């Protein structure tokens, strides 16, 4: 429960509200408030081997190199947070731990992040960490719900304010050596940059979800992985435009991924169920009165089998695409309200 405030004139290398040096010592409930000045490193708390719990770092002004709610060089980190309401920071992480990182949160409402913004970073597992962007400027930063060496599961990134830098990378969570599963990205404001529900450098990416509820300029992926991308979902809301390509899963084996394209929505590039260099099967693209000015591709890799394009009747909109290929199953759902005067279900040959 220690508190440290940096005010005008502060110029320090390390600012830490609570720092325990004992092997099993716990740091809990400490708060750093950064109002002005400069600091190379600004932490709510640090531990050597013990748990870092419910610590907080608030950046309201000034310039920081690294901002962390907590850091544990040998232990776990739970329920720590950072809040950026002003100032500028290069790297902002709610919790950085050698052990598991669980339930940590990063919020940006104003100010700027120029390098990285993460809910957590862990040399073990990272679960249920969150990032929320409600304002401010991410200036082409890498944004992640969490990054872990082990499993990264159930982490969430929510975008509530526009992101306008095309070099920005937004990922629900990334695992460098394990699996990424059940991570979510919610896009509720316009975004320029790349979007990935979940990614795995050496393992699998499974059951990740990307919800696109506002216009996006850039390529989007339900998941990217080294080995397998399985059961990932991209949801494109009614009336939304994606200026780029949409891929359900990219990896060696991309199977059972789903892309839902809402009524009156537009994708200017290709829509690809699975882009696996070895196998692509059982991927589904649901077209519900939307437009794809590129091609709809069931599987873009070496082998594609049993992929489905499902076209749904809409009373106001014709489903459109330039063409489709590597589709084994073509399904038309008429609905109970279909009539002669309704629009054509599917029109091909559309170009951008």
Tab-separated table of C-alpha atoms in Angstrom:
chain	number	residue	atom	x	y	z
A	1	UNK	CA	0.000	0.000	0.000
A	2	UNK	CA	2.862	2.371	-0.686
A	3	UNK	CA	2.347	5.430	-2.862
A	4	UNK	CA	4.827	7.372	-4.989
A	5	UNK	CA	4.092	10.489	-7.045
A	6	UNK	CA	6.353	12.049	-9.677
A	7	UNK	CA	5.786	15.769	-10.196
A	8	UNK	CA	7.291	18.586	-12.291
A	9	UNK	CA	11.082	18.565	-12.240
A	10	UNK	CA	11.403	14.843	-11.584
A	11	UNK	CA	14.158	13.210	-13.640
A	12	UNK	CA	14.921	9.674	-12.462
A	13	UNK	CA	16.121	6.373	-13.835
A	14	UNK	CA	13.905	4.088	-11.733
A	15	UNK	CA	10.721	5.042	-9.902
A	16	UNK	CA	9.117	2.169	-7.952
A	17	UNK	CA	6.257	2.599	-5.491
A	18	UNK	CA	6.813	-0.731	-3.738
A	19	UNK	CA	9.948	-2.889	-4.069
A	20	UNK	CA	10.559	-6.085	-2.103
A	21	UNK	CA	14.014	-7.681	-2.224
A	22	UNK	CA	13.297	-10.851	-0.223
A	23	UNK	CA	13.102	-14.136	-2.133
A	24	UNK	CA	9.432	-14.806	-1.382
A	25	UNK	CA	8.297	-11.291	-0.612
A	26	UNK	CA	4.927	-10.092	-1.924
A	27	UNK	CA	4.184	-6.645	-3.323
A	28	UNK	CA	0.527	-5.719	-2.941
A	29	UNK	CA	-1.594	-2.611	-3.382
A	30	UNK	CA	1.199	-0.184	-4.299
A	31	UNK	CA	0.510	2.836	-6.519
A	32	UNK	CA	2.777	4.961	-8.691
A	33	UNK	CA	1.324	8.207	-10.013
A	34	UNK	CA	3.364	9.896	-12.742
A	35	UNK	CA	2.149	13.485	-13.174
A	36	UNK	CA	5.149	15.206	-14.809
A	37	UNK	CA	8.875	14.944	-15.397
A	38	UNK	CA	10.893	12.091	-16.833
A	39	UNK	CA	11.631	8.519	-15.825
A	40	UNK	CA	13.412	5.729	-17.636
A	41	UNK	CA	11.438	3.077	-15.718
A	42	UNK	CA	8.256	3.691	-13.734
A	43	UNK	CA	6.732	0.730	-11.844
A	44	UNK	CA	3.898	0.311	-9.406
A	45	UNK	CA	5.796	-2.554	-7.776
A	46	UNK	CA	8.647	-5.044	-8.123
A	47	UNK	CA	9.280	-8.450	-6.565
A	48	UNK	CA	12.167	-10.891	-6.731
A	49	UNK	CA	10.370	-14.209	-6.341
A	50	UNK	CA	7.068	-13.449	-4.683
A	51	UNK	CA	3.681	-12.484	-6.047
A	52	UNK	CA	2.883	-9.025	-7.397
A	53	UNK	CA	-0.775	-8.392	-6.607
A	54	UNK	CA	-3.125	-5.454	-7.268
A	55	UNK	CA	-0.424	-2.876	-7.912
A	56	UNK	CA	-1.010	0.139	-10.157
A	57	UNK	CA	0.900	2.637	-12.267
A	58	UNK	CA	-0.848	5.767	-13.558
A	59	UNK	CA	0.663	7.978	-16.237
A	60	UNK	CA	-1.044	11.384	-16.275
A	61	UNK	CA	1.800	13.447	-17.778
A	62	UNK	CA	5.520	13.525	-18.434
A	63	UNK	CA	7.626	11.062	-20.382
A	64	UNK	CA	8.397	7.467	-19.459
A	65	UNK	CA	10.551	4.906	-21.199
A	66	UNK	CA	8.824	1.903	-19.602
A	67	UNK	CA	5.644	1.887	-17.528
A	68	UNK	CA	4.589	-1.242	-15.614
A	69	UNK	CA	1.906	-1.891	-13.065
A	70	UNK	CA	4.161	-4.572	-11.619
A	71	UNK	CA	7.204	-6.684	-12.388
A	72	UNK	CA	8.077	-10.010	-10.779
A	73	UNK	CA	11.439	-11.399	-11.860
A	74	UNK	CA	10.756	-14.814	-10.305
A	75	UNK	CA	7.100	-14.959	-9.298
A	76	UNK	CA	3.566	-14.430	-10.533
A	77	UNK	CA	1.582	-11.275	-11.253
A	78	UNK	CA	-2.158	-10.944	-10.685
A	79	UNK	CA	-4.669	-8.099	-11.002
A	80	UNK	CA	-2.105	-5.366	-11.609
A	81	UNK	CA	-2.940	-2.410	-13.832
A	82	UNK	CA	-1.704	0.571	-15.757
A	83	UNK	CA	-3.779	3.589	-16.679
A	84	UNK	CA	-2.545	6.124	-19.210
A	85	UNK	CA	-4.451	9.405	-19.084
A	86	UNK	CA	-1.727	11.699	-20.454
A	87	UNK	CA	1.983	11.955	-21.190
A	88	UNK	CA	4.041	9.725	-23.461
A	89	UNK	CA	5.455	6.243	-22.916
A	90	UNK	CA	7.399	3.896	-25.173
A	91	UNK	CA	6.598	0.541	-23.546
A	92	UNK	CA	3.543	0.059	-21.321
A	93	UNK	CA	2.779	-3.315	-19.676
A	94	UNK	CA	0.287	-3.916	-16.876
A	95	UNK	CA	2.292	-6.880	-15.527
A	96	UNK	CA	5.622	-8.473	-16.456
A	97	UNK	CA	6.294	-11.788	-14.740
A	98	UNK	CA	8.534	-14.830	-14.819
A	99	UNK	CA	5.560	-16.849	-13.568
A	100	UNK	CA	1.937	-16.803	-14.631
A	101	UNK	CA	0.259	-13.457	-15.347
A	102	UNK	CA	-3.474	-13.461	-14.643
A	103	UNK	CA	-6.160	-10.785	-14.661
A	104	UNK	CA	-3.970	-7.771	-15.359
A	105	UNK	CA	-5.316	-4.713	-17.183
A	106	UNK	CA	-4.002	-1.845	-19.322
A	107	UNK	CA	-6.182	1.156	-20.185
A	108	UNK	CA	-5.354	4.052	-22.507
A	109	UNK	CA	-7.705	7.046	-22.358
A	110	UNK	CA	-5.347	9.876	-23.410
A	111	UNK	CA	-1.660	10.444	-24.028
A	112	UNK	CA	0.516	8.376	-26.339
A	113	UNK	CA	2.116	4.926	-26.520
A	114	UNK	CA	4.837	4.739	-29.173
A	115	UNK	CA	6.181	1.179	-28.817
A	116	UNK	CA	4.186	-1.536	-27.041
A	117	UNK	CA	0.954	-1.706	-25.046
A	118	UNK	CA	0.234	-5.056	-23.349
A	119	UNK	CA	-2.046	-6.340	-20.641
A	120	UNK	CA	0.666	-8.770	-19.566
A	121	UNK	CA	3.976	-10.341	-20.488
A	122	UNK	CA	4.884	-13.710	-19.012
A	123	UNK	CA	7.684	-16.240	-19.263
A	124	UNK	CA	5.040	-18.823	-18.277
A	125	UNK	CA	1.265	-18.550	-18.904
A	126	UNK	CA	-0.893	-15.474	-19.483
A	127	UNK	CA	-4.635	-15.735	-18.863
A	128	UNK	CA	-7.538	-13.282	-18.728
A	129	UNK	CA	-5.501	-10.119	-19.200
A	130	UNK	CA	-7.037	-7.121	-20.971
A	131	UNK	CA	-6.203	-4.001	-22.944
A	132	UNK	CA	-8.719	-1.225	-23.525
A	133	UNK	CA	-8.132	1.736	-25.823
A	134	UNK	CA	-10.641	4.468	-25.034
A	135	UNK	CA	-8.669	7.396	-26.463
A	136	UNK	CA	-5.135	8.644	-26.908
A	137	UNK	CA	-2.637	7.765	-29.614
A	138	UNK	CA	-0.948	4.407	-30.136
A	139	UNK	CA	1.295	5.752	-32.930
A	140	UNK	CA	1.894	2.458	-34.722
A	141	UNK	CA	2.452	0.502	-31.505
A	142	UNK	CA	2.152	-3.254	-31.030
A	143	UNK	CA	-0.945	-3.887	-28.925
A	144	UNK	CA	-1.547	-7.245	-27.234
A	145	UNK	CA	-3.874	-8.519	-24.578
A	146	UNK	CA	-0.924	-10.633	-23.481
A	147	UNK	CA	2.347	-12.152	-24.627
A	148	UNK	CA	3.515	-15.411	-23.067
A	149	UNK	CA	6.145	-18.065	-23.549
A	150	UNK	CA	3.586	-20.679	-22.497
A	151	UNK	CA	-0.147	-20.763	-23.088
A	152	UNK	CA	-1.976	-17.476	-23.747
A	153	UNK	CA	-5.681	-17.917	-23.073
A	154	UNK	CA	-8.808	-15.786	-22.683
A	155	UNK	CA	-7.081	-12.453	-23.108
A	156	UNK	CA	-9.070	-9.544	-24.557
A	157	UNK	CA	-8.295	-6.365	-26.493
A	158	UNK	CA	-11.095	-3.830	-26.943
A	159	UNK	CA	-10.761	-0.821	-29.237
A	160	UNK	CA	-13.212	1.963	-28.334
A	161	UNK	CA	-11.385	4.911	-29.947
A	162	UNK	CA	-10.048	5.305	-33.490
A	163	UNK	CA	-6.592	3.930	-34.333
A	164	UNK	CA	-5.261	5.675	-37.433
A	165	UNK	CA	-1.672	4.495	-37.943
A	166	UNK	CA	-1.383	1.770	-40.591
A	167	UNK	CA	1.681	0.215	-38.928
A	168	UNK	CA	-0.269	-0.574	-35.753
A	169	UNK	CA	-0.484	-4.286	-34.903
A	170	UNK	CA	-3.362	-5.432	-32.687
A	171	UNK	CA	-3.407	-9.020	-31.353
A	172	UNK	CA	-5.657	-10.627	-28.781
A	173	UNK	CA	-2.691	-12.596	-27.436
A	174	UNK	CA	0.542	-14.174	-28.629
A	175	UNK	CA	2.342	-17.266	-27.376
A	176	UNK	CA	5.967	-17.620	-28.428
A	177	UNK	CA	6.323	-21.342	-27.569
A	178	UNK	CA	2.864	-22.574	-26.541
A	179	UNK	CA	-0.729	-22.309	-27.725
A	180	UNK	CA	-2.990	-19.257	-28.051
A	181	UNK	CA	-6.621	-20.072	-27.301
A	182	UNK	CA	-9.929	-18.291	-26.709
A	183	UNK	CA	-8.509	-14.797	-27.066
A	184	UNK	CA	-10.745	-11.983	-28.318
A	185	UNK	CA	-10.294	-8.700	-30.160
A	186	UNK	CA	-13.277	-6.328	-30.191
A	187	UNK	CA	-13.055	-3.513	-32.751
A	188	UNK	CA	-15.669	-0.915	-31.812
A	189	UNK	CA	-14.003	2.091	-33.492
A	190	UNK	CA	-12.273	2.607	-36.840
A	191	UNK	CA	-8.835	0.998	-37.107
A	192	UNK	CA	-5.953	1.292	-39.558
A	193	UNK	CA	-3.499	-1.543	-39.053
A	194	UNK	CA	-3.358	-5.327	-38.867
A	195	UNK	CA	-5.676	-7.365	-36.625
A	196	UNK	CA	-5.181	-10.900	-35.268
A	197	UNK	CA	-7.474	-12.696	-32.828
A	198	UNK	CA	-4.661	-14.891	-31.482
A	199	UNK	CA	-1.222	-16.028	-32.619
A	200	UNK	CA	1.277	-18.739	-31.742
A	201	UNK	CA	4.918	-18.744	-32.802
A	202	UNK	CA	5.484	-22.497	-32.332
A	203	UNK	CA	2.153	-24.009	-31.269
A	204	UNK	CA	-1.530	-23.869	-32.188
A	205	UNK	CA	-4.023	-20.995	-32.297
A	206	UNK	CA	-7.514	-22.248	-31.465
A	207	UNK	CA	-10.955	-20.787	-30.756
A	208	UNK	CA	-9.859	-17.157	-31.036
A	209	UNK	CA	-12.423	-14.526	-32.042
A	210	UNK	CA	-12.125	-11.248	-33.932
A	211	UNK	CA	-15.234	-9.053	-33.761
A	212	UNK	CA	-15.170	-6.246	-36.335
A	213	UNK	CA	-17.873	-3.745	-35.412
A	214	UNK	CA	-16.306	-0.697	-37.135
A	215	UNK	CA	-14.427	0.015	-40.364
A	216	UNK	CA	-10.941	-1.458	-40.707
A	217	UNK	CA	-8.147	-0.604	-43.134
A	218	UNK	CA	-5.662	-3.447	-43.152
A	219	UNK	CA	-5.525	-7.249	-43.272
A	220	UNK	CA	-7.300	-9.227	-40.552
A	221	UNK	CA	-6.879	-12.783	-39.258
A	222	UNK	CA	-8.897	-14.881	-36.881
A	223	UNK	CA	-5.587	-16.488	-35.968
A	224	UNK	CA	-2.012	-17.014	-37.096
A	225	UNK	CA	0.139	-19.910	-35.927
A	226	UNK	CA	3.123	-22.059	-36.778
A	227	UNK	CA	1.358	-25.419	-36.529
A	228	UNK	CA	-2.449	-25.287	-36.582
A	229	UNK	CA	-5.189	-22.666	-36.683
A	230	UNK	CA	-8.398	-24.357	-35.610
A	231	UNK	CA	-11.960	-23.133	-34.979
A	232	UNK	CA	-11.141	-19.440	-35.088
A	233	UNK	CA	-13.852	-16.931	-35.994
A	234	UNK	CA	-14.020	-13.545	-37.699
A	235	UNK	CA	-17.312	-11.668	-37.322
A	236	UNK	CA	-17.900	-8.653	-39.586
A	237	UNK	CA	-20.882	-6.641	-38.429
A	238	UNK	CA	-23.633	-5.351	-40.716
A	239	UNK	CA	-22.628	-2.262	-42.705
A	240	UNK	CA	-18.907	-2.438	-41.871
A	241	UNK	CA	-16.138	-2.065	-44.483
A	242	UNK	CA	-12.851	-3.964	-44.308
A	243	UNK	CA	-10.326	-2.506	-46.743
A	244	UNK	CA	-8.007	-5.481	-46.967
A	245	UNK	CA	-7.995	-9.278	-46.882
A	246	UNK	CA	-9.843	-11.385	-44.305
A	247	UNK	CA	-8.430	-14.787	-43.274
A	248	UNK	CA	-9.924	-17.222	-40.776
A	249	UNK	CA	-6.652	-18.968	-39.961
A	250	UNK	CA	-3.091	-19.004	-41.312
A	251	UNK	CA	-0.504	-21.706	-40.460
A	252	UNK	CA	0.484	-25.233	-41.585
A	253	UNK	CA	-2.978	-26.711	-40.946
A	254	UNK	CA	-5.947	-24.318	-41.103
A	255	UNK	CA	-9.155	-26.177	-40.339
A	256	UNK	CA	-12.686	-25.445	-39.120
A	257	UNK	CA	-12.342	-21.666	-39.161
A	258	UNK	CA	-15.408	-19.482	-39.722
A	259	UNK	CA	-15.893	-16.058	-41.299
A	260	UNK	CA	-19.256	-14.290	-40.957
A	261	UNK	CA	-19.890	-11.355	-43.311
A	262	UNK	CA	-22.904	-9.261	-42.293
A	263	UNK	CA	-25.592	-7.620	-44.384
A	264	UNK	CA	-24.526	-4.485	-46.238
A	265	UNK	CA	-20.883	-4.998	-45.238
A	266	UNK	CA	-17.951	-4.900	-47.702
A	267	UNK	CA	-14.568	-6.595	-47.923
A	268	UNK	CA	-12.374	-5.077	-50.639
A	269	UNK	CA	-9.818	-7.901	-50.697
A	270	UNK	CA	-10.034	-11.677	-50.625
A	271	UNK	CA	-11.896	-13.682	-47.984
A	272	UNK	CA	-9.970	-16.861	-47.129
A	273	UNK	CA	-11.326	-19.520	-44.805
A	274	UNK	CA	-7.945	-21.137	-44.217
A	275	UNK	CA	-4.463	-20.354	-45.474
A	276	UNK	CA	-2.475	-23.417	-44.472
A	277	UNK	CA	0.613	-24.510	-46.329
A	278	UNK	CA	-0.216	-28.194	-45.647
A	279	UNK	CA	-3.968	-28.546	-45.116
A	280	UNK	CA	-7.169	-26.500	-45.333
A	281	UNK	CA	-10.445	-28.254	-44.620
A	282	UNK	CA	-13.882	-27.711	-43.100
A	283	UNK	CA	-13.625	-23.930	-43.195
A	284	UNK	CA	-16.888	-21.988	-43.540
A	285	UNK	CA	-17.637	-18.565	-45.024
A	286	UNK	CA	-21.125	-17.245	-44.261
A	287	UNK	CA	-22.224	-14.474	-46.631
A	288	UNK	CA	-25.339	-12.701	-45.376
A	289	UNK	CA	-26.054	-9.915	-47.852
A	290	UNK	CA	-22.497	-8.573	-47.896
A	291	UNK	CA	-20.055	-7.792	-50.724
A	292	UNK	CA	-16.590	-9.239	-51.375
A	293	UNK	CA	-14.894	-7.431	-54.262
A	294	UNK	CA	-12.066	-9.962	-54.222
A	295	UNK	CA	-12.427	-13.750	-54.272
A	296	UNK	CA	-13.908	-16.054	-51.646
A	297	UNK	CA	-11.429	-18.894	-51.131
A	298	UNK	CA	-12.186	-21.909	-48.975
A	299	UNK	CA	-8.539	-22.895	-48.589
A	300	UNK	CA	-5.560	-21.056	-50.041
A	301	UNK	CA	-2.846	-23.589	-49.315
A	302	UNK	CA	-1.580	-26.783	-50.919
A	303	UNK	CA	-4.575	-28.933	-49.988
A	304	UNK	CA	-8.195	-27.784	-49.661
A	305	UNK	CA	-11.134	-30.050	-48.865
A	306	UNK	CA	-14.737	-29.795	-47.678
A	307	UNK	CA	-14.783	-26.005	-47.375
A	308	UNK	CA	-18.179	-24.306	-47.470
A	309	UNK	CA	-19.642	-21.069	-48.792
A	310	UNK	CA	-23.078	-20.458	-47.270
A	311	UNK	CA	-25.216	-17.688	-48.794
A	312	UNK	CA	-28.165	-16.383	-46.791
A	313	UNK	CA	-31.264	-14.638	-48.116
A	314	UNK	CA	-31.579	-10.967	-47.174
A	315	UNK	CA	-34.627	-8.896	-47.992
A	316	UNK	CA	-32.622	-5.773	-48.844
A	317	UNK	CA	-29.151	-6.860	-49.991
A	318	UNK	CA	-27.723	-9.167	-52.650
A	319	UNK	CA	-24.670	-11.162	-51.572
A	320	UNK	CA	-21.874	-10.347	-54.020
A	321	UNK	CA	-18.364	-11.556	-54.794
A	322	UNK	CA	-15.876	-11.390	-57.640
A	323	UNK	CA	-15.636	-15.188	-57.667
A	324	UNK	CA	-15.184	-18.181	-55.382
A	325	UNK	CA	-12.848	-21.176	-55.519
A	326	UNK	CA	-11.694	-24.172	-53.473
A	327	UNK	CA	-15.277	-24.424	-52.244
A	328	UNK	CA	-16.706	-27.945	-52.105
A	329	UNK	CA	-20.057	-27.115	-50.549
A	330	UNK	CA	-22.209	-24.245	-51.838
A	331	UNK	CA	-25.249	-23.731	-49.623
A	332	UNK	CA	-28.181	-21.368	-50.155
A	333	UNK	CA	-30.468	-20.537	-47.228
A	334	UNK	CA	-33.726	-19.018	-48.441
A	335	UNK	CA	-35.493	-18.271	-45.167
A	336	UNK	CA	-39.229	-18.174	-44.610
A	337	UNK	CA	-39.780	-14.620	-45.917
A	338	UNK	CA	-38.259	-14.958	-49.407
A	339	UNK	CA	-40.372	-13.578	-52.285
A	340	UNK	CA	-40.001	-13.046	-56.043
A	341	UNK	CA	-39.322	-9.337	-55.618
A	342	UNK	CA	-36.414	-9.915	-53.193
A	343	UNK	CA	-32.833	-9.327	-54.390
A	344	UNK	CA	-30.823	-12.079	-56.058
A	345	UNK	CA	-29.156	-14.297	-53.486
A	346	UNK	CA	-25.641	-14.300	-55.035
A	347	UNK	CA	-24.077	-12.201	-57.790
A	348	UNK	CA	-20.595	-12.955	-59.118
A	349	UNK	CA	-18.265	-10.822	-61.190
A	350	UNK	CA	-18.214	-7.859	-58.802
A	351	UNK	CA	-15.017	-5.796	-58.848
A	352	UNK	CA	-13.648	-3.099	-56.605
